[in-house]
mmCIF file of C-alpha atoms in Angstrom:
data_model
loop_
_atom_site.group_PDB
_atom_site.id
_atom_site.type_symbol
_atom_site.label_atom_id
_atom_site.label_comp_id
_atom_site.label_asym_id
_atom_site.label_seq_id
_atom_site.Cartn_x
_atom_site.Cartn_y
_atom_site.Cartn_z
ATOM 1 C CA MET A 1 23.129 -24.243 -4.491
ATOM 2 C CA SER A 2 20.165 -22.863 -2.546
ATOM 3 C CA PHE A 3 19.366 -19.393 -1.254
ATOM 4 C CA HIS A 4 16.287 -20.446 0.730
ATOM 5 C CA ALA A 5 18.082 -20.289 4.070
ATOM 6 C CA SER A 6 17.457 -17.564 6.618
ATOM 7 C CA LEU A 7 17.511 -14.076 5.133
ATOM 8 C CA GLY A 8 19.633 -12.924 8.035
ATOM 9 C CA ASN A 9 20.633 -9.292 7.588
ATOM 10 C CA LEU A 10 20.027 -9.146 3.851
ATOM 11 C CA SER A 11 18.581 -5.831 2.721
ATOM 12 C CA LEU A 12 16.714 -4.685 -0.345
ATOM 13 C CA LYS A 13 19.428 -2.118 -0.966
ATOM 14 C CA GLN A 14 22.011 -4.905 -1.170
ATOM 15 C CA LEU A 15 19.892 -6.978 -3.550
ATOM 16 C CA ARG A 16 19.127 -3.943 -5.706
ATOM 17 C CA ALA A 17 22.817 -3.018 -5.916
ATOM 18 C CA PHE A 18 23.805 -6.584 -6.863
ATOM 19 C CA VAL A 19 21.097 -6.900 -9.549
ATOM 20 C CA CYS A 20 21.945 -3.520 -11.014
ATOM 21 C CA VAL A 21 25.682 -4.298 -11.213
ATOM 22 C CA ALA A 22 25.026 -7.781 -12.609
ATOM 23 C CA GLU A 23 22.760 -6.448 -15.352
ATOM 24 C CA SER A 24 24.849 -3.415 -16.287
ATOM 25 C CA ARG A 25 28.170 -5.278 -15.776
ATOM 26 C CA SER A 26 29.577 -2.086 -14.345
ATOM 27 C CA PHE A 27 29.809 -0.577 -10.879
ATOM 28 C CA THR A 28 29.992 2.874 -12.446
ATOM 29 C CA SER A 29 26.800 2.392 -14.466
ATOM 30 C CA ALA A 30 25.027 0.837 -11.483
ATOM 31 C CA ALA A 31 26.021 3.781 -9.288
ATOM 32 C CA THR A 32 24.528 6.185 -11.835
ATOM 33 C CA LEU A 33 21.290 4.201 -12.097
ATOM 34 C CA LEU A 34 20.940 3.954 -8.315
ATOM 35 C CA ASN A 35 21.976 7.564 -7.718
ATOM 36 C CA LEU A 36 24.716 6.401 -5.353
ATOM 37 C CA SER A 37 28.468 6.720 -5.297
ATOM 38 C CA GLN A 38 30.496 3.874 -6.779
ATOM 39 C CA SER A 39 32.030 3.163 -3.380
ATOM 40 C CA ALA A 40 28.555 2.890 -1.825
ATOM 41 C CA VAL A 41 27.497 0.349 -4.463
ATOM 42 C CA SER A 42 30.690 -1.651 -3.929
ATOM 43 C CA LEU A 43 30.079 -1.673 -0.178
ATOM 44 C CA LEU A 44 26.500 -2.938 -0.597
ATOM 45 C CA VAL A 45 27.651 -5.794 -2.839
ATOM 46 C CA ARG A 46 30.470 -6.743 -0.443
ATOM 47 C CA GLU A 47 28.009 -6.758 2.472
ATOM 48 C CA LEU A 48 25.706 -9.074 0.516
ATOM 49 C CA GLU A 49 28.570 -11.422 -0.342
ATOM 50 C CA SER A 50 29.695 -11.419 3.279
ATOM 51 C CA GLU A 51 26.194 -12.201 4.528
ATOM 52 C CA LEU A 52 25.832 -15.107 2.086
ATOM 53 C CA GLY A 53 29.419 -16.291 2.467
ATOM 54 C CA LEU A 54 29.689 -16.446 -1.326
ATOM 55 C CA LYS A 55 31.479 -14.552 -4.061
ATOM 56 C CA LEU A 56 28.807 -13.205 -6.404
ATOM 57 C CA LEU A 57 30.825 -11.067 -8.817
ATOM 58 C CA ASP A 58 34.278 -11.368 -10.350
ATOM 59 C CA ARG A 59 35.733 -7.897 -10.751
ATOM 60 C CA THR A 60 38.540 -6.811 -13.040
ATOM 61 C CA THR A 61 39.647 -3.348 -14.053
ATOM 62 C CA ARG A 62 37.691 -3.690 -17.293
ATOM 63 C CA SER A 63 34.687 -5.903 -16.560
ATOM 64 C CA VAL A 64 32.363 -7.411 -14.006
ATOM 65 C CA ARG A 65 31.011 -10.940 -14.362
ATOM 66 C CA MET A 66 28.726 -13.030 -12.219
ATOM 67 C CA THR A 67 30.133 -16.112 -10.570
ATOM 68 C CA GLU A 68 28.159 -19.367 -10.589
ATOM 69 C CA ALA A 69 26.575 -18.344 -7.281
ATOM 70 C CA GLY A 70 25.819 -14.885 -8.650
ATOM 71 C CA ALA A 71 24.192 -16.324 -11.775
ATOM 72 C CA GLU A 72 21.947 -18.481 -9.591
ATOM 73 C CA LEU A 73 21.021 -15.627 -7.260
ATOM 74 C CA HIS A 74 20.370 -13.023 -9.953
ATOM 75 C CA PRO A 75 16.997 -14.237 -11.345
ATOM 76 C CA VAL A 76 15.687 -14.883 -7.831
ATOM 77 C CA ALA A 77 16.750 -11.458 -6.562
ATOM 78 C CA ALA A 78 15.444 -9.719 -9.691
ATOM 79 C CA ARG A 79 12.065 -11.428 -9.310
ATOM 80 C CA VAL A 80 11.865 -10.493 -5.616
ATOM 81 C CA LEU A 81 12.546 -6.848 -6.437
ATOM 82 C CA GLN A 82 10.053 -6.878 -9.309
ATOM 83 C CA ASP A 83 7.304 -8.541 -7.245
ATOM 84 C CA LEU A 84 7.893 -6.223 -4.321
ATOM 85 C CA GLY A 85 7.815 -3.200 -6.610
ATOM 86 C CA ALA A 86 4.511 -4.362 -8.090
ATOM 87 C CA ALA A 87 3.075 -4.963 -4.608
ATOM 88 C CA ILE A 88 4.121 -1.506 -3.435
ATOM 89 C CA ALA A 89 2.681 0.095 -6.567
ATOM 90 C CA GLY A 90 -0.562 -1.817 -6.021
ATOM 91 C CA SER A 91 -0.721 -0.737 -2.396
ATOM 92 C CA ARG A 92 -0.230 2.866 -3.434
ATOM 93 C CA GLU A 93 -3.041 2.519 -5.960
ATOM 94 C CA LEU A 94 -5.292 1.208 -3.193
ATOM 95 C CA ALA A 95 -4.256 4.017 -0.863
ATOM 96 C CA ASP A 96 -4.829 6.583 -3.620
ATOM 97 C CA ARG A 97 -8.276 5.072 -4.326
ATOM 98 C CA ARG A 98 -7.293 4.281 -7.909
ATOM 99 C CA ARG A 99 -8.519 0.695 -7.654
ATOM 100 C CA GLY A 100 -10.210 -1.685 -5.232
ATOM 101 C CA ARG A 101 -13.417 -3.569 -4.511
ATOM 102 C CA VAL A 102 -16.444 -2.448 -2.497
ATOM 103 C CA ARG A 103 -19.148 -4.851 -1.292
ATOM 104 C CA PHE A 104 -22.362 -2.869 -0.974
ATOM 105 C CA ALA A 105 -25.869 -3.957 0.060
ATOM 106 C CA CYS A 106 -29.240 -2.279 -0.299
ATOM 107 C CA SER A 107 -32.860 -3.238 -0.851
ATOM 108 C CA PRO A 108 -34.072 -4.303 -4.312
ATOM 109 C CA LEU A 109 -36.126 -1.096 -4.532
ATOM 110 C CA GLN A 110 -33.122 1.096 -3.760
ATOM 111 C CA SER A 111 -30.882 -0.940 -6.058
ATOM 112 C CA SER A 112 -33.211 -0.290 -8.981
ATOM 113 C CA LEU A 113 -34.121 3.354 -8.311
ATOM 114 C CA LEU A 114 -31.606 5.182 -6.117
ATOM 115 C CA VAL A 115 -28.335 3.360 -6.606
ATOM 116 C CA PRO A 116 -27.659 2.733 -10.346
ATOM 117 C CA ARG A 117 -27.077 6.376 -11.327
ATOM 118 C CA LEU A 118 -24.969 6.918 -8.222
ATOM 119 C CA ILE A 119 -22.777 3.952 -9.118
ATOM 120 C CA GLY A 120 -22.508 5.232 -12.691
ATOM 121 C CA THR A 121 -21.272 8.628 -11.526
ATOM 122 C CA PHE A 122 -18.898 7.018 -9.031
ATOM 123 C CA LYS A 123 -17.460 4.698 -11.700
ATOM 124 C CA ALA A 124 -16.818 7.686 -13.956
ATOM 125 C CA ARG A 125 -14.683 9.130 -11.174
ATOM 126 C CA TYR A 126 -13.108 5.837 -10.056
ATOM 127 C CA PRO A 127 -13.162 3.534 -13.115
ATOM 128 C CA HIS A 128 -10.973 0.836 -11.554
ATOM 129 C CA ILE A 129 -12.968 0.395 -8.335
ATOM 130 C CA THR A 130 -15.412 -2.506 -8.606
ATOM 131 C CA ILE A 131 -18.785 -2.274 -6.845
ATOM 132 C CA VAL A 132 -20.217 -5.654 -5.822
ATOM 133 C CA LEU A 133 -23.914 -4.901 -5.268
ATOM 134 C CA ARG A 134 -25.997 -7.163 -3.025
ATOM 135 C CA ASP A 135 -29.640 -6.303 -3.659
ATOM 136 C CA THR A 136 -31.235 -8.076 -0.752
ATOM 137 C CA PRO A 137 -34.410 -7.778 1.365
ATOM 138 C CA GLY A 138 -34.169 -4.989 3.927
ATOM 139 C CA GLY A 139 -34.481 -7.345 6.880
ATOM 140 C CA GLU A 140 -31.219 -9.075 5.924
ATOM 141 C CA ILE A 141 -29.090 -5.988 5.342
ATOM 142 C CA ILE A 142 -28.040 -5.385 8.957
ATOM 143 C CA ASP A 143 -26.975 -9.038 9.288
ATOM 144 C CA LEU A 144 -24.750 -8.664 6.210
ATOM 145 C CA VAL A 145 -23.054 -5.635 7.767
ATOM 146 C CA ALA A 146 -22.694 -7.231 11.214
ATOM 147 C CA SER A 147 -21.163 -10.411 9.750
ATOM 148 C CA GLY A 148 -18.696 -8.481 7.596
ATOM 149 C CA GLU A 149 -20.099 -9.890 4.349
ATOM 150 C CA VAL A 150 -20.464 -6.349 3.006
ATOM 151 C CA ASP A 151 -18.419 -3.208 3.616
ATOM 152 C CA LEU A 152 -21.278 -0.731 3.374
ATOM 153 C CA ALA A 153 -25.046 -0.857 3.198
ATOM 154 C CA LEU A 154 -27.959 1.457 2.618
ATOM 155 C CA GLY A 155 -31.139 0.924 4.580
ATOM 156 C CA VAL A 156 -33.581 2.155 7.162
ATOM 157 C CA LEU A 157 -31.765 3.594 10.149
ATOM 158 C CA PRO A 158 -31.847 0.865 12.808
ATOM 159 C CA ALA A 159 -32.302 1.263 16.508
ATOM 160 C CA ASP A 160 -29.175 0.762 18.613
ATOM 161 C CA THR A 161 -27.614 -2.294 16.963
ATOM 162 C CA PRO A 162 -24.324 -3.799 18.220
ATOM 163 C CA PHE A 163 -21.478 -3.746 15.702
ATOM 164 C CA VAL A 164 -23.387 -1.589 13.173
ATOM 165 C CA ALA A 165 -22.730 2.139 12.854
ATOM 166 C CA ALA A 166 -25.405 4.079 10.965
ATOM 167 C CA GLU A 167 -25.190 7.560 9.471
ATOM 168 C CA PRO A 168 -28.447 9.145 8.205
ATOM 169 C CA LEU A 169 -28.299 10.149 4.539
ATOM 170 C CA LEU A 170 -31.880 11.058 3.647
ATOM 171 C CA THR A 171 -35.417 10.968 4.967
ATOM 172 C CA ASP A 172 -38.127 9.212 2.979
ATOM 173 C CA ASP A 173 -41.892 9.538 3.431
ATOM 174 C CA LEU A 174 -44.727 7.039 3.178
ATOM 175 C CA LEU A 175 -46.719 6.857 -0.033
ATOM 176 C CA LEU A 176 -50.356 5.792 -0.096
ATOM 177 C CA ILE A 177 -51.299 3.947 -3.279
ATOM 178 C CA HIS A 178 -54.848 2.913 -4.166
ATOM 179 C CA PRO A 179 -56.892 1.981 -7.229
ATOM 180 C CA ARG A 180 -58.157 4.994 -9.173
ATOM 181 C CA SER A 181 -61.548 3.339 -9.032
ATOM 182 C CA TYR A 182 -61.799 4.476 -5.397
ATOM 183 C CA GLY A 183 -62.484 7.938 -6.780
ATOM 184 C CA TRP A 184 -60.357 9.726 -4.176
ATOM 185 C CA GLY A 185 -59.491 13.132 -5.575
ATOM 186 C CA PRO A 186 -56.197 14.944 -4.929
ATOM 187 C CA ARG A 187 -57.796 17.110 -2.219
ATOM 188 C CA ARG A 188 -58.887 14.182 -0.119
ATOM 189 C CA ARG A 189 -56.663 13.381 2.825
ATOM 190 C CA PRO A 190 -57.240 9.725 3.776
ATOM 191 C CA THR A 191 -57.001 8.829 7.464
ATOM 192 C CA TRP A 192 -56.058 5.630 9.262
ATOM 193 C CA LYS A 193 -59.752 4.783 9.455
ATOM 194 C CA ASP A 194 -59.972 5.088 5.666
ATOM 195 C CA ILE A 195 -57.047 2.685 5.365
ATOM 196 C CA ALA A 196 -58.649 0.209 7.769
ATOM 197 C CA ALA A 197 -61.966 0.359 5.892
ATOM 198 C CA HIS A 198 -60.403 -1.047 2.694
ATOM 199 C CA PRO A 199 -58.469 -4.231 1.908
ATOM 200 C CA PHE A 200 -54.882 -3.556 2.913
ATOM 201 C CA ILE A 201 -51.892 -4.930 0.979
ATOM 202 C CA ALA A 202 -49.122 -5.212 3.577
ATOM 203 C CA LEU A 203 -45.393 -5.632 3.142
ATOM 204 C CA GLY A 204 -43.738 -8.510 5.012
ATOM 205 C CA GLU A 205 -43.404 -8.474 8.800
ATOM 206 C CA HIS A 206 -39.632 -7.935 8.671
ATOM 207 C CA ASN A 207 -39.931 -4.953 6.347
ATOM 208 C CA SER A 208 -39.085 -1.593 7.952
ATOM 209 C CA THR A 209 -42.061 0.080 6.249
ATOM 210 C CA ARG A 210 -44.388 -2.549 7.704
ATOM 211 C CA TYR A 211 -43.015 -1.829 11.170
ATOM 212 C CA LEU A 212 -43.643 1.909 10.798
ATOM 213 C CA VAL A 213 -47.153 1.374 9.456
ATOM 214 C CA ASP A 214 -48.166 -1.023 12.236
ATOM 215 C CA TYR A 215 -46.601 1.143 14.935
ATOM 216 C CA HIS A 216 -48.223 4.421 13.887
ATOM 217 C CA ALA A 217 -51.594 2.803 13.223
ATOM 218 C CA ALA A 218 -51.541 1.365 16.746
ATOM 219 C CA GLN A 219 -50.751 4.828 18.127
ATOM 220 C CA VAL A 220 -54.202 6.009 16.977
ATOM 221 C CA GLY A 221 -55.974 2.812 17.976
ATOM 222 C CA VAL A 222 -56.174 1.251 14.500
ATOM 223 C CA ARG A 223 -55.280 -2.370 13.873
ATOM 224 C CA LEU A 224 -54.664 -3.213 10.236
ATOM 225 C CA THR A 225 -55.508 -6.746 9.156
ATOM 226 C CA PRO A 226 -53.799 -7.434 5.819
ATOM 227 C CA ALA A 227 -55.916 -8.778 3.007
ATOM 228 C CA CYS A 228 -52.635 -9.818 1.355
ATOM 229 C CA GLU A 229 -49.032 -9.816 2.535
ATOM 230 C CA VAL A 230 -46.162 -9.551 0.047
ATOM 231 C CA ALA A 231 -42.379 -9.418 0.210
ATOM 232 C CA PHE A 232 -41.632 -6.781 -2.418
ATOM 233 C CA VAL A 233 -42.894 -3.286 -3.176
ATOM 234 C CA TRP A 234 -43.355 -4.143 -6.866
ATOM 235 C CA THR A 235 -45.755 -6.911 -5.864
ATOM 236 C CA ALA A 236 -47.759 -4.567 -3.646
ATOM 237 C CA ILE A 237 -48.093 -2.104 -6.533
ATOM 238 C CA GLY A 238 -49.223 -4.916 -8.821
ATOM 239 C CA MET A 239 -51.840 -5.991 -6.286
ATOM 240 C CA VAL A 240 -53.186 -2.445 -6.094
ATOM 241 C CA ASP A 241 -53.167 -2.199 -9.886
ATOM 242 C CA ALA A 242 -55.338 -5.337 -9.964
ATOM 243 C CA GLY A 243 -57.841 -3.631 -7.660
ATOM 244 C CA LEU A 244 -57.162 -5.916 -4.696
ATOM 245 C CA GLY A 245 -56.757 -3.103 -2.171
ATOM 246 C CA LEU A 246 -54.553 -0.198 -1.113
ATOM 247 C CA SER A 247 -51.070 -0.089 0.372
ATOM 248 C CA LEU A 248 -48.497 2.109 2.098
ATOM 249 C CA ILE A 249 -45.043 1.920 0.510
ATOM 250 C CA PRO A 250 -41.727 3.855 0.587
ATOM 251 C CA GLY A 251 -41.940 7.283 -0.996
ATOM 252 C CA HIS A 252 -39.002 6.734 -3.330
ATOM 253 C CA ALA A 253 -41.111 4.140 -5.185
ATOM 254 C CA ARG A 254 -42.936 6.975 -6.996
ATOM 255 C CA PRO A 255 -41.180 6.365 -10.353
ATOM 256 C CA ILE A 256 -42.484 2.790 -10.367
ATOM 257 C CA VAL A 257 -46.033 3.751 -9.409
ATOM 258 C CA GLN A 258 -46.150 6.308 -12.229
ATOM 259 C CA LYS A 259 -45.941 3.457 -14.732
ATOM 260 C CA PHE A 260 -49.289 2.032 -13.578
ATOM 261 C CA ALA A 261 -52.185 3.983 -15.090
ATOM 262 C CA ASP A 262 -54.780 2.471 -12.743
ATOM 263 C CA VAL A 263 -52.867 3.242 -9.533
ATOM 264 C CA ALA A 264 -53.238 6.604 -7.785
ATOM 265 C CA MET A 265 -50.703 7.809 -5.233
ATOM 266 C CA GLN A 266 -50.366 10.540 -2.643
ATOM 267 C CA PRO A 267 -48.266 11.209 0.459
ATOM 268 C CA PHE A 268 -49.816 9.754 3.591
ATOM 269 C CA GLU A 269 -49.699 12.691 5.977
ATOM 270 C CA PRO A 270 -51.837 12.160 9.107
ATOM 271 C CA GLN A 271 -48.739 11.819 11.306
ATOM 272 C CA ARG A 272 -45.980 12.953 8.937
ATOM 273 C CA ILE A 273 -44.374 9.527 9.112
ATOM 274 C CA LYS A 274 -40.766 9.560 7.935
ATOM 275 C CA ARG A 275 -38.333 6.761 7.103
ATOM 276 C CA PRO A 276 -34.688 7.642 7.827
ATOM 277 C CA ILE A 277 -32.368 6.015 5.281
ATOM 278 C CA ALA A 278 -28.837 5.454 6.589
ATOM 279 C CA LEU A 279 -25.393 4.467 5.396
ATOM 280 C CA MET A 280 -24.296 1.522 7.538
ATOM 281 C CA ARG A 281 -20.917 -0.058 8.257
ATOM 282 C CA HIS A 282 -19.359 -2.360 10.846
ATOM 283 C CA ARG A 283 -18.238 -0.453 13.945
ATOM 284 C CA GLN A 284 -15.068 -2.471 14.479
ATOM 285 C CA ARG A 285 -13.828 -2.983 10.921
ATOM 286 C CA THR A 286 -11.578 -0.594 9.026
ATOM 287 C CA LEU A 287 -12.909 0.335 5.622
ATOM 288 C CA SER A 288 -10.606 -0.084 2.648
ATOM 289 C CA PRO A 289 -9.629 3.126 0.827
ATOM 290 C CA ALA A 290 -12.016 2.122 -1.984
ATOM 291 C CA ALA A 291 -14.899 1.688 0.469
ATOM 292 C CA GLU A 292 -14.027 5.007 2.113
ATOM 293 C CA ALA A 293 -14.136 6.641 -1.322
ATOM 294 C CA PHE A 294 -17.590 5.183 -1.996
ATOM 295 C CA ALA A 295 -18.851 6.223 1.444
ATOM 296 C CA ASP A 296 -17.581 9.775 0.893
ATOM 297 C CA PHE A 297 -19.226 9.815 -2.527
ATOM 298 C CA LEU A 298 -22.589 8.728 -1.104
ATOM 299 C CA ARG A 299 -22.401 11.416 1.583
ATOM 300 C CA GLU A 300 -21.736 14.055 -1.064
ATOM 301 C CA ASN A 301 -24.400 12.957 -3.522
ATOM 302 C CA PHE A 302 -27.419 12.034 -1.420
ATOM 303 C CA PRO A 303 -29.911 14.829 -0.618
ATOM 304 C CA ARG A 304 -29.547 16.723 2.630
ATOM 305 C CA HIS A 305 -31.467 15.200 5.525
ATOM 306 C CA ASP A 306 -32.740 15.960 8.985
ATOM 307 C CA ARG A 307 -30.329 14.324 11.429
ATOM 308 C CA ARG A 308 -32.883 14.708 14.203
ATOM 309 C CA THR A 309 -35.113 12.025 12.668
ATOM 310 C CA PRO A 310 -35.562 9.244 15.266
ATOM 311 C CA ALA A 311 -34.325 5.743 14.537
ATOM 312 C CA ALA A 312 -36.687 3.083 13.242
ATOM 313 C CA ARG A 313 -36.384 -0.646 13.618
ATOM 314 C CA SER A 314 -35.322 -2.510 10.492
#
């Protein structure tokens, strides 16, 4: 006998009533468990039998027993109710932000300095939400958001980019690093001409910091010709530590620079250049409750920022 035909007008209430009666072997007990009247339970079972065209229960004044058809239906119906209950409970956990999975992208520098403690605090609040961190070069982050490969990303606020919505979270400055052997004291304020007069260690062409440096240097008529070009901030710091030149890097790299005794650092202030860091998401995709929770957490825990900061190209 098979119950894989059309479900017709079967209802969960009917299945639940049948399973409860079959397991308790009593309409009275089933009515108590379901918080229904005995007549209501009897009606639900009769409706189920009528819909299937089968007798499921043999009733006497003293007992209730499953028929052959009822015995075959019972484990299937019980499993359906159990699986559905688990699915509903899981959905409620997702809706209540008790569990889930968030795909998050940021630059390697941010993933090592800004993000780990934030994730630690978030996990303490939401222990069953998994963060899948993509530490990837800044030039690739917007593509990951636009393609839907990540739910959220942290990066330099882009110019008007289709499909990517960006919300500023903080504003970073530019940090000038140079060998201590240059002898520049803390009171000296290097200019663009000072930068151009020394070997310059540049970040890659697709790096947002490189774009800002080249743009603002050109604004004052200075063209920087890199002595070396590197992909990562750590490499630029290492080059400076080796005495190969100076560099301009993101301000939040200060904790790394402090570990290099032969590298001096100071804010580069001739034009008060700022890097707006933004939380990015796809414009046309709905965030999961877990991703919404992480986005809310980032908004709450990042420093206040100046929303008037103009956009920069990534």
